[in-house]
Tab-separated table of C-alpha atoms in Angstrom:
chain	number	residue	atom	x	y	z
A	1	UNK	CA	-79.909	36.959	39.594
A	2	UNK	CA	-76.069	36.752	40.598
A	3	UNK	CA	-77.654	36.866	44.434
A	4	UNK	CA	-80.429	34.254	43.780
A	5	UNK	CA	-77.446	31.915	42.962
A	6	UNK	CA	-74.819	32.954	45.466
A	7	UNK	CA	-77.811	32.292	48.368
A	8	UNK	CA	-78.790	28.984	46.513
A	9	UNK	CA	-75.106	27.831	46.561
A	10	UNK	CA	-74.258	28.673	50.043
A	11	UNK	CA	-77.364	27.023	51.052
A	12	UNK	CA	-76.789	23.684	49.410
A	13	UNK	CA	-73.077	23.798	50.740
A	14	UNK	CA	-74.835	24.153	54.241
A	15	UNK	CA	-77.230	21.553	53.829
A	16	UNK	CA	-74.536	19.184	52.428
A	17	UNK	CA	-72.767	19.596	55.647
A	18	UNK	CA	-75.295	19.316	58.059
A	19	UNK	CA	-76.685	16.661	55.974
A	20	UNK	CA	-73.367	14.743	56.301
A	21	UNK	CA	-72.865	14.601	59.892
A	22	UNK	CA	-73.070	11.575	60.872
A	23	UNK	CA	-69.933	10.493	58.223
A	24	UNK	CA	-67.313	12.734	60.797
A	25	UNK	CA	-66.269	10.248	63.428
A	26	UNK	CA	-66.473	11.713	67.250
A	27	UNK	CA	-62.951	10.701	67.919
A	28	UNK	CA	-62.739	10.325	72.119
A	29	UNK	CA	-60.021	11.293	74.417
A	30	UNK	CA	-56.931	8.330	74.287
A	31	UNK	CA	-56.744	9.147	77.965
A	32	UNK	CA	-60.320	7.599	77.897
A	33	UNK	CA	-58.767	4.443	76.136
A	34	UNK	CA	-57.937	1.975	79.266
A	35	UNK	CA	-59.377	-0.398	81.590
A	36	UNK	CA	-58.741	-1.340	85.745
A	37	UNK	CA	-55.401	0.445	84.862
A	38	UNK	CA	-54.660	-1.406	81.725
A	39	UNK	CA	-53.691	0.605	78.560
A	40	UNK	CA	-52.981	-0.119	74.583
A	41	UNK	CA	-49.443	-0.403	75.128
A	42	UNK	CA	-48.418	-1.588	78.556
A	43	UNK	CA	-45.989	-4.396	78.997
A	44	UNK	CA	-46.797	-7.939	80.699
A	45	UNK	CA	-44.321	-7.073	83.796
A	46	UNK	CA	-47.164	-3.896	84.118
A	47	UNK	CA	-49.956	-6.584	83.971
A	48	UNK	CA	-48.317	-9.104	86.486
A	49	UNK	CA	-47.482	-6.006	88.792
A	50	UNK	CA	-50.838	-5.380	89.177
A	51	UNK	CA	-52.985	-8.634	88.594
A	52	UNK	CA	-50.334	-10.950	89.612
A	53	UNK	CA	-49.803	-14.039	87.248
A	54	UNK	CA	-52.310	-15.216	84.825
A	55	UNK	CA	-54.500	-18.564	85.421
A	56	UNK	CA	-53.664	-19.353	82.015
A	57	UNK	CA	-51.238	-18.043	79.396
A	58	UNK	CA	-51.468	-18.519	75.878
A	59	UNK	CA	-49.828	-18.519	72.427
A	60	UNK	CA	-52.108	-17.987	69.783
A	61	UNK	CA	-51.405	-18.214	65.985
A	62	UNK	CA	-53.406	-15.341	64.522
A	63	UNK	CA	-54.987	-15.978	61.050
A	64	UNK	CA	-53.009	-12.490	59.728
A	65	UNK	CA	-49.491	-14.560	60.822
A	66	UNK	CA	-48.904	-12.307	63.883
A	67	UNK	CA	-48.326	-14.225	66.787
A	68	UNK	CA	-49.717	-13.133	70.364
A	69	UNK	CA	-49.441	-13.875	73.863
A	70	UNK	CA	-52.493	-14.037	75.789
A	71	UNK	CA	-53.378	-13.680	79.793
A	72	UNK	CA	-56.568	-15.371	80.814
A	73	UNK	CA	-57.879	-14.006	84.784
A	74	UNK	CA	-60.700	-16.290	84.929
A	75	UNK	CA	-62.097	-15.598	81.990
A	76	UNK	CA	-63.079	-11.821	83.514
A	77	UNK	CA	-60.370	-10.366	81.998
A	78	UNK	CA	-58.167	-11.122	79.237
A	79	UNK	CA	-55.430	-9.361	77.692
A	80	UNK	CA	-53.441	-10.152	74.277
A	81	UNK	CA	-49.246	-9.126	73.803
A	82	UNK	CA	-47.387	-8.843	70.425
A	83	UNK	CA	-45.014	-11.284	71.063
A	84	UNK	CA	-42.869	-8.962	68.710
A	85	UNK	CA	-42.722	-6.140	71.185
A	86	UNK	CA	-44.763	-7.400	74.063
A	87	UNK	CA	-47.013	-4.406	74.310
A	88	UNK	CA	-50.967	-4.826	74.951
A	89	UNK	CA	-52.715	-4.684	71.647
A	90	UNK	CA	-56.098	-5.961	72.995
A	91	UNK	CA	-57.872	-6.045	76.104
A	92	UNK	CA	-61.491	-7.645	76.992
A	93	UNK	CA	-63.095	-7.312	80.549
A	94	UNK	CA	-65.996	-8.638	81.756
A	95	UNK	CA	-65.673	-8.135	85.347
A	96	UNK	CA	-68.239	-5.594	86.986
A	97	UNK	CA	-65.374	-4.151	89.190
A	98	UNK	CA	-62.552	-3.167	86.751
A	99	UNK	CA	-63.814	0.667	84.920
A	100	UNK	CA	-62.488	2.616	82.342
A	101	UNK	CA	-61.706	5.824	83.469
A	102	UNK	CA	-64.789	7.704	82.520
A	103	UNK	CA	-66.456	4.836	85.391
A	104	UNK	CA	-67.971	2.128	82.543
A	105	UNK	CA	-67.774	-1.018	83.822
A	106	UNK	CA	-69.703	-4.208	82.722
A	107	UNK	CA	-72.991	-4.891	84.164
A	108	UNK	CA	-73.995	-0.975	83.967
A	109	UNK	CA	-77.097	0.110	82.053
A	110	UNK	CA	-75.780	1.082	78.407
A	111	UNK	CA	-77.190	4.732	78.232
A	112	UNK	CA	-74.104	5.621	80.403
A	113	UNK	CA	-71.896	5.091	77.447
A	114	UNK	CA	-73.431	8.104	75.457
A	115	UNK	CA	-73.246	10.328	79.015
A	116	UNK	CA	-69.488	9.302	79.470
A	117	UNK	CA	-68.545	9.782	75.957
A	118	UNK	CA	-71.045	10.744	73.244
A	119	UNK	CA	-72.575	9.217	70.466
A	120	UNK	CA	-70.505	6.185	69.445
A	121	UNK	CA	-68.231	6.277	66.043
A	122	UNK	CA	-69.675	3.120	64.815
A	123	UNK	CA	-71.779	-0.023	66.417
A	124	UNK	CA	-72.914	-3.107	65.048
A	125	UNK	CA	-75.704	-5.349	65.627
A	126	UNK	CA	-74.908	-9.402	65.940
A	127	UNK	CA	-76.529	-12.339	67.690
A	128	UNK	CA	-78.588	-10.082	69.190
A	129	UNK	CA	-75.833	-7.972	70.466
A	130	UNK	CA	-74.827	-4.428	69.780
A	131	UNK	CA	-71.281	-3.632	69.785
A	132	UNK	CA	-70.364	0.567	70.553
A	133	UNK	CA	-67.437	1.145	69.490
A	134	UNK	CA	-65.550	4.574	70.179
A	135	UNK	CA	-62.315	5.359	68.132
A	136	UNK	CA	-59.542	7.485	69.776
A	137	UNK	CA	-56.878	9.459	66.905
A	138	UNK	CA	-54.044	7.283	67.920
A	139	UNK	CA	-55.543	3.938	66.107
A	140	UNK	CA	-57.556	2.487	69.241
A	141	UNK	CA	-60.631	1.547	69.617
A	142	UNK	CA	-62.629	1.190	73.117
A	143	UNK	CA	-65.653	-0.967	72.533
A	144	UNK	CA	-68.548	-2.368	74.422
A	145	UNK	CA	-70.833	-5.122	73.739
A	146	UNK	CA	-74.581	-4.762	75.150
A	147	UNK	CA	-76.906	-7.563	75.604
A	148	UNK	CA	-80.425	-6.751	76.555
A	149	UNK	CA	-79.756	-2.791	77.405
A	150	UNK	CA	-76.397	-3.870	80.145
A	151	UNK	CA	-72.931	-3.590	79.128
A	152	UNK	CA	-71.701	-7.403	79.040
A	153	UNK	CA	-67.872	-6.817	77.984
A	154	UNK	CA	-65.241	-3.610	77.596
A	155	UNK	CA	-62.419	-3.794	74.990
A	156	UNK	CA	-59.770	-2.176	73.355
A	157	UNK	CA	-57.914	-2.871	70.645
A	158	UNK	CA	-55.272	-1.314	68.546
A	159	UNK	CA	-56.082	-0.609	65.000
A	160	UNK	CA	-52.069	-0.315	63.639
């Protein structure tokens, strides 16, 4: 009887686990966490070095208080400063040429996202868009919006 229950025990345990799978997040590579060069973190100076001055830049009042400083390229690329430390805290592409460094770009077919980095953490469904979005352990997130099976937009944000 004592070995009926031991088996019946271990086997719930395993079923509870396998049952539970999808609740443990993926967590992907924060070297995967960047795009055309940009990263969580990099400075304005880093942006201008390598995109040259922005078309437009912005200071936008954030609902939270924060206050940010925003680079517009044409509308194909956007990224958003702290103005506290003037690090990158979000980034949103949607030029065809710029990649992350797995090779994602806009414009690509969206089963590449699961070859380049697995099943996504969480995605959402809106407007009829479907946000992927792939968490790495350091509090970013790269995302991807997908309209009609293509990739439309990359971003990244920072979570902290």
């Amino acid at each position: 009887m004592k070995f009926i229950i031991k088996i019946s025990m271990l086997l719930g345990c395993l079923f509870f686990l396998l049952g539970n799978g999808d609740a443990v997040q993926a967590h992907i590579n924060n070297r995967q966490i960047a795009i055309g060069g940009m990263t969580p973190g990099c400075n304005a100076a880093y942006t201008e070095k390598i995109y040259g001055k922005p078309l437009q830049e912005t200071v936008v009042q954030a609902d939270t208080g924060e206050t940010f400083i925003e680079y517009n390229y044409g509308g194909k690329l956007v990224v958003g400063f702290t103005a506290k430390n003037g690090q990158a805290c979000y980034i949103s592409c949607t030029a065809n040429n710029l990649k992350t460094p797995a090779g994602i770009a806009a414009g690509m077919r969206a089963d590449c996202l699961t070859r380049a980095y697995g099943k996504a953490d969480r995605y959402y469904t809106y407007k009829n868009k479907t946000l992927y979005i792939y968490n790495d352990r350091g509090g970013h997130t790269l995302s991807f919006d997908v309209k009609n099976f293509y990739i439309i937009r990359v971003n990244i944000r920072t979570l902290r």
